[in-house]
């Protein structure tokens, strides 16, 4: 699979949620992990969840405040710089 194909497949799997008027795009990534985690890559939220976990919506609801605060923080940095610097790590 080449890079272009992979990018296209990732784009097809982008979902979005709305939290307090902010539309946040996210991708669900099922992996062999014990615990779910949330991470932002640029301005897209990655939901890394165990392969056997069915209810990812529960994770979003539980971490809604964290998601919104990190999204706003990233948006502010991107708006100021035009991009997210590589040195910035959440």
Coordinates of C-alpha atoms in Angstrom, one line a residue:
X1 CA 0.0 0.0 0.0
X2 CA 1.5 3.3 -1.0
X3 CA 1.4 6.5 1.0
X4 CA -1.4 8.0 -1.2
X5 CA -3.7 5.0 -0.7
X6 CA -3.1 5.0 3.0
X7 CA -3.9 8.8 3.2
X8 CA -7.1 8.3 1.2
X9 CA -8.2 5.4 3.5
X10 CA -7.6 7.5 6.6
X11 CA -9.6 10.4 5.1
X12 CA -12.6 8.1 4.5
X13 CA -12.6 7.1 8.2
X14 CA -12.7 10.6 9.6
X15 CA -15.7 11.3 11.8
X16 CA -16.6 14.4 13.7
X17 CA -18.3 15.4 17.0
X18 CA -19.5 18.7 18.2
X19 CA -18.6 19.9 21.6
X20 CA -19.8 23.3 22.7
X21 CA -20.1 24.6 19.1
X22 CA -16.6 23.2 18.1
X23 CA -16.6 20.6 15.4
X24 CA -13.8 18.2 16.2
X25 CA -12.7 15.6 13.7
X26 CA -11.5 12.2 14.9
X27 CA -10.3 8.8 13.7
X28 CA -10.9 5.5 15.5
X29 CA -7.8 3.3 15.6
X30 CA -8.2 -0.2 16.9
X31 CA -5.0 -1.6 18.1
X32 CA -3.6 -4.3 20.4
X33 CA -3.6 -2.1 23.5
X34 CA -4.8 -2.7 27.0
X35 CA -6.2 0.7 27.7
X36 CA -7.8 3.3 25.4
X37 CA -6.1 6.6 24.9
X38 CA -6.7 9.9 23.2
X39 CA -4.1 11.8 21.2
X40 CA -4.2 14.7 18.8
X41 CA -2.2 14.7 15.6
X42 CA -2.4 18.2 14.1
X43 CA -6.1 19.0 14.7
X44 CA -7.5 15.5 14.4
X45 CA -8.2 13.5 17.5
X46 CA -7.1 9.9 17.4
X47 CA -9.1 7.4 19.5
X48 CA -6.7 4.5 20.1
X49 CA -8.9 1.7 21.5
X50 CA -8.5 -2.0 22.2
X51 CA -9.7 -4.2 19.4
X52 CA -12.3 -5.7 21.7
X53 CA -13.8 -2.4 23.0
X54 CA -17.1 -1.8 21.3
X55 CA -18.4 1.5 22.8
X56 CA -15.9 4.3 21.8
X57 CA -18.7 6.9 22.3
X58 CA -18.4 6.2 26.0
X59 CA -14.7 7.2 25.9
X60 CA -15.6 10.5 24.1
X61 CA -18.3 11.3 26.6
X62 CA -16.1 10.6 29.6
X63 CA -13.2 12.8 28.2
X64 CA -15.3 15.5 26.6
X65 CA -13.8 18.3 28.7
X66 CA -10.2 17.2 28.1
X67 CA -10.8 16.9 24.3
X68 CA -12.3 20.4 24.2
X69 CA -9.5 22.0 26.2
X70 CA -6.7 20.4 24.1
X71 CA -8.6 21.2 20.9
X72 CA -8.8 24.9 21.9
X73 CA -5.2 24.9 22.9
X74 CA -4.1 23.4 19.5
X75 CA -6.4 25.7 17.6
X76 CA -4.9 28.7 19.2
X77 CA -1.4 27.7 18.4
X78 CA -2.3 26.8 14.8
X79 CA -4.1 30.1 14.4
X80 CA -1.1 32.1 15.7
X81 CA 1.5 30.2 13.7
X82 CA -0.4 29.0 10.7
X83 CA 0.8 25.4 11.6
X84 CA 1.6 23.3 14.6
X85 CA 5.3 23.4 15.4
X86 CA 7.1 20.1 15.7
X87 CA 8.4 21.1 19.1
X88 CA 4.9 21.3 20.6
X89 CA 3.9 18.2 22.5
X90 CA 0.8 17.7 24.5

